[in-house]
CSV table of C-alpha atoms in Angstrom, one decimal:
chain,number,residue,atom,x,y,z
A,6,MET,CA,38.1,-106.2,-9.1
A,7,THR,CA,40.9,-104.6,-11.1
A,8,ILE,CA,41.0,-104.8,-14.9
A,9,MET,CA,44.0,-107.2,-14.6
A,10,GLU,CA,42.0,-109.5,-12.2
A,11,ILE,CA,39.0,-109.5,-14.6
A,12,LEU,CA,41.2,-110.3,-17.6
A,13,THR,CA,43.0,-113.0,-15.7
A,14,ARG,CA,39.7,-114.7,-14.7
A,15,LEU,CA,38.7,-114.9,-18.4
A,16,GLU,CA,42.1,-116.1,-19.5
A,17,THR,CA,42.0,-118.8,-16.8
A,18,GLN,CA,38.7,-120.0,-18.2
A,19,CYS,CA,40.0,-120.0,-21.7
A,20,ASP,CA,43.0,-122.0,-20.7
A,21,SER,CA,40.9,-124.5,-18.7
A,22,SER,CA,38.4,-125.0,-21.6
A,23,ILE,CA,41.2,-125.6,-24.1
A,24,THR,CA,42.9,-128.0,-21.8
A,25,CYS,CA,39.6,-130.0,-21.2
A,26,ILE,CA,38.8,-130.1,-24.9
A,27,ASP,CA,42.4,-131.1,-25.8
A,28,LEU,CA,42.0,-134.0,-23.4
A,29,VAL,CA,39.0,-135.5,-25.2
A,30,ASN,CA,40.1,-134.6,-28.8
A,31,LYS,CA,41.8,-138.0,-29.2
A,32,SER,CA,40.9,-141.1,-31.1
A,33,GLU,CA,40.2,-143.1,-27.9
A,34,TYR,CA,37.2,-140.8,-27.3
A,35,ILE,CA,35.4,-142.1,-30.4
A,36,ALA,CA,36.1,-145.8,-29.7
A,37,THR,CA,32.8,-146.4,-27.8
A,38,GLN,CA,29.5,-144.6,-27.5
A,39,GLU,CA,30.2,-144.0,-23.8
A,40,LYS,CA,33.5,-142.3,-24.7
A,41,LYS,CA,31.7,-140.3,-27.4
A,42,ASN,CA,29.2,-139.1,-24.9
A,43,ILE,CA,31.9,-138.0,-22.5
A,44,ARG,CA,33.7,-136.1,-25.4
A,45,ASP,CA,30.4,-134.5,-26.4
A,46,MET,CA,29.6,-133.3,-22.8
A,47,VAL,CA,33.1,-132.0,-22.2
A,48,VAL,CA,33.4,-130.1,-25.4
A,49,LYS,CA,30.0,-128.4,-25.2
A,50,GLN,CA,30.3,-127.4,-21.5
A,51,ALA,CA,33.9,-126.2,-22.0
A,52,PHE,CA,32.9,-124.0,-25.0
A,53,VAL,CA,29.8,-122.6,-23.3
A,54,SER,CA,31.8,-121.8,-20.2
A,55,VAL,CA,34.0,-119.5,-22.2
A,56,PHE,CA,30.9,-117.6,-23.4
A,57,THR,CA,29.6,-117.2,-19.9
A,58,GLU,CA,33.0,-115.9,-18.6
A,59,TRP,CA,33.2,-113.5,-21.6
A,60,GLU,CA,29.9,-112.0,-20.7
A,61,HIS,CA,31.1,-111.7,-17.1
A,62,PHE,CA,34.3,-110.0,-18.4
A,63,LEU,CA,32.2,-107.4,-20.4
A,64,GLU,CA,30.0,-106.6,-17.4
A,65,ASN,CA,32.8,-106.6,-14.7
A,66,SER,CA,35.2,-104.5,-16.8
A,67,THR,CA,32.5,-102.0,-17.7
A,68,ILE,CA,31.7,-101.6,-14.0
A,69,ALA,CA,35.5,-101.3,-13.1
A,70,TYR,CA,36.1,-98.7,-15.8
A,71,SER,CA,33.1,-96.7,-14.7
A,72,LEU,CA,34.6,-96.6,-11.2
A,73,GLY,CA,37.8,-95.1,-12.5
A,74,GLU,CA,39.9,-98.2,-13.0
A,75,LYS,CA,42.8,-97.9,-15.5
A,76,SER,CA,43.6,-100.4,-18.3
A,77,ASN,CA,46.7,-102.6,-17.8
A,78,LYS,CA,48.6,-100.0,-19.9
A,79,GLY,CA,47.5,-97.1,-17.7
A,80,PHE,CA,44.5,-95.8,-19.8
A,81,ARG,CA,41.5,-94.4,-17.9
A,82,PRO,CA,38.5,-93.9,-20.1
A,83,ILE,CA,36.3,-90.7,-19.8
A,84,CYS,CA,33.1,-92.0,-18.2
A,85,TYR,CA,29.7,-90.2,-18.4
A,86,ILE,CA,28.4,-91.7,-15.2
A,87,LEU,CA,29.6,-91.2,-11.6
A,88,PRO,CA,28.7,-94.3,-9.6
A,89,LYS,CA,29.5,-94.4,-5.9
A,90,ASP,CA,30.4,-98.1,-5.9
A,91,ALA,CA,30.0,-101.3,-7.9
A,92,ASP,CA,26.3,-101.8,-7.0
A,93,HIS,CA,25.5,-98.3,-7.9
A,94,ALA,CA,27.4,-98.7,-11.2
A,95,ASN,CA,25.5,-101.8,-12.0
A,96,GLN,CA,22.2,-100.0,-11.4
A,97,LEU,CA,23.2,-97.1,-13.7
A,98,ILE,CA,24.6,-99.4,-16.4
A,99,LYS,CA,21.5,-101.6,-16.6
A,100,GLY,CA,19.1,-98.6,-16.5
A,101,THR,CA,15.6,-99.8,-16.9
A,102,ALA,CA,16.6,-103.3,-18.3
A,103,THR,CA,16.2,-106.2,-16.0
A,104,TYR,CA,19.6,-107.5,-17.1
A,105,PRO,CA,21.8,-106.1,-19.9
A,106,ASP,CA,22.3,-108.5,-22.7
A,107,TRP,CA,26.0,-108.9,-22.8
A,108,SER,CA,25.8,-111.5,-25.5
A,109,LYS,CA,24.7,-109.1,-28.3
A,110,MET,CA,27.7,-107.1,-29.5
A,111,ASP,CA,25.7,-104.4,-31.3
A,112,TYR,CA,23.8,-103.7,-28.0
A,113,VAL,CA,27.0,-103.8,-26.0
A,114,ILE,CA,28.8,-101.3,-28.4
A,115,LYS,CA,25.8,-98.9,-28.1
A,116,LEU,CA,25.8,-99.3,-24.3
A,117,GLU,CA,29.6,-98.6,-24.1
A,118,GLU,CA,29.2,-95.5,-26.4
A,119,ALA,CA,26.6,-94.2,-24.0
A,120,LEU,CA,28.9,-94.8,-21.0
A,121,PHE,CA,32.4,-93.9,-22.3
A,122,GLU,CA,33.7,-91.2,-24.6
A,123,GLY,CA,34.0,-92.7,-28.1
A,124,GLY,CA,32.9,-96.1,-26.7
A,125,THR,CA,36.6,-96.5,-25.7
A,126,PRO,CA,38.1,-99.0,-25.1
A,127,TYR,CA,35.2,-101.3,-26.3
A,128,LYS,CA,34.1,-100.0,-29.6
A,129,GLU,CA,37.1,-100.8,-31.7
A,130,ALA,CA,37.7,-104.2,-30.1
A,131,LEU,CA,34.1,-105.4,-30.4
A,132,GLY,CA,33.5,-103.9,-33.8
A,133,GLY,CA,36.3,-105.8,-35.4
A,134,PHE,CA,35.2,-108.9,-33.5
A,135,SER,CA,31.5,-108.9,-34.2
A,136,SER,CA,31.5,-111.0,-37.4
A,137,LYS,CA,33.5,-113.8,-35.9
A,138,TYR,CA,31.5,-113.6,-32.7
A,139,LYS,CA,28.2,-114.2,-34.6
A,140,ASP,CA,29.7,-117.4,-35.9
A,141,MET,CA,30.6,-118.5,-32.4
A,142,GLN,CA,27.1,-117.5,-31.2
A,143,ARG,CA,25.6,-119.8,-33.8
A,144,VAL,CA,27.5,-122.7,-32.3
A,145,ARG,CA,26.7,-121.7,-28.7
A,146,ASN,CA,23.0,-121.2,-29.4
A,147,HIS,CA,22.7,-124.6,-31.1
A,148,ILE,CA,24.3,-126.2,-28.0
A,149,VAL,CA,22.1,-124.4,-25.6
A,150,HIS,CA,18.8,-124.2,-27.4
A,151,ASN,CA,18.8,-126.8,-30.1
A,152,SER,CA,15.7,-125.2,-31.7
A,153,TYR,CA,14.7,-125.2,-35.3
A,154,LYS,CA,16.1,-121.6,-35.8
A,155,SER,CA,19.4,-122.4,-34.0
A,156,THR,CA,19.8,-125.6,-36.1
A,157,GLN,CA,19.2,-123.7,-39.4
A,158,GLU,CA,21.7,-121.0,-38.4
A,159,PHE,CA,24.3,-123.6,-37.3
A,160,ASN,CA,23.9,-125.5,-40.5
A,161,THR,CA,24.5,-122.3,-42.5
A,162,LEU,CA,27.7,-121.8,-40.5
A,163,VAL,CA,28.9,-125.3,-41.2
A,164,ARG,CA,28.2,-124.9,-44.9
A,165,ASN,CA,30.1,-121.7,-45.1
A,166,ALA,CA,33.0,-122.6,-42.8
A,167,LEU,CA,33.5,-126.1,-44.0
A,168,ARG,CA,31.4,-127.4,-47.0
A,169,ALA,CA,27.9,-128.3,-47.9
A,170,SER,CA,28.5,-132.1,-47.4
A,171,ALA,CA,29.4,-131.4,-43.7
A,172,VAL,CA,25.9,-130.1,-42.9
A,173,GLY,CA,24.3,-132.3,-40.2
A,174,ILE,CA,27.4,-132.7,-38.0
A,175,SER,CA,27.1,-132.0,-34.3
A,176,PRO,CA,28.4,-128.8,-32.6
A,177,THR,CA,31.1,-131.0,-31.0
A,178,ASP,CA,32.2,-132.4,-34.3
A,179,PHE,CA,32.3,-129.0,-35.8
A,180,LEU,CA,34.3,-127.5,-33.0
A,181,LEU,CA,36.8,-130.4,-33.3
A,182,SER,CA,37.1,-129.7,-37.1
A,183,LYS,CA,39.4,-127.4,-38.9
A,184,LYS,CA,39.7,-125.9,-42.3
A,185,ASN,CA,43.0,-126.6,-44.2
A,186,ASN,CA,45.9,-125.9,-41.9
A,187,ASN,CA,44.1,-123.5,-39.6
A,188,PRO,CA,43.6,-124.4,-35.9
A,189,PHE,CA,40.6,-126.4,-34.7
A,190,PHE,CA,37.5,-124.2,-34.6
A,191,TYR,CA,37.3,-124.4,-30.8
A,192,ASN,CA,40.8,-123.0,-30.5
A,193,LEU,CA,40.2,-120.4,-33.1
A,194,TYR,CA,37.1,-119.1,-31.5
A,195,ILE,CA,38.4,-119.1,-27.9
A,196,THR,CA,41.5,-117.2,-29.2
A,197,HIS,CA,39.3,-114.6,-30.8
A,198,ILE,CA,37.5,-114.0,-27.4
A,199,ARG,CA,40.8,-113.9,-25.6
A,200,ASN,CA,42.3,-111.3,-28.0
A,201,ALA,CA,39.2,-109.1,-27.9
A,202,ALA,CA,39.3,-109.1,-24.1
A,203,LYS,CA,43.0,-108.2,-24.2
A,204,LEU,CA,42.3,-105.3,-26.5
A,205,ILE,CA,39.8,-104.0,-24.0
A,206,ALA,CA,41.9,-104.6,-20.8
A,207,GLU,CA,45.3,-103.6,-22.3
A,208,TYR,CA,44.1,-100.5,-24.2
A,209,GLU,CA,46.9,-98.0,-25.0
A,210,PRO,CA,45.8,-94.8,-26.7
A,211,ASN,CA,49.1,-94.1,-28.6
A,212,GLN,CA,48.7,-97.4,-30.4
A,213,HIS,CA,45.3,-96.3,-31.9
């Protein structure tokens, strides 16, 4: 896959998720419990799907760049490995790990620094994104795990992002909330993922 194809796949998922959430972010979807259940399932699945595709983007773009692909702006990073094909690249990238954890930005940045000179084009994009990404992870983890730890971390996010009195709301209600005149949190978070991906896929040295 080319970098353009990999980015397009992520952007398609972002657009699809936003469209699905927009469809249920209406008053009619809180009219009955059945409608609320539909809204809840759609919002959670749409949000988690963006995370899954984001991890695929990181993995697939790393493989593509290691095989000599250029960014959409013509930049080819200096790579420290010389894989023969995508399967070989995947083996070299994961090393002794069963599966690289593409959900942890600190880990990913260190991995990209080991693979590419200066960690380019990942380090800058992911470094400036990691704080917001941790907030998104707290929502995602509460949806997927719903454990005591994930609940505590999610409640801390709600308290900081909204207000103390909002603690106890569901991930769906949080994602469909907004602070002041800012976009809804689901739109804000998905836009952050999209922008980070574009920085990686459209890297241009003379702008940095």
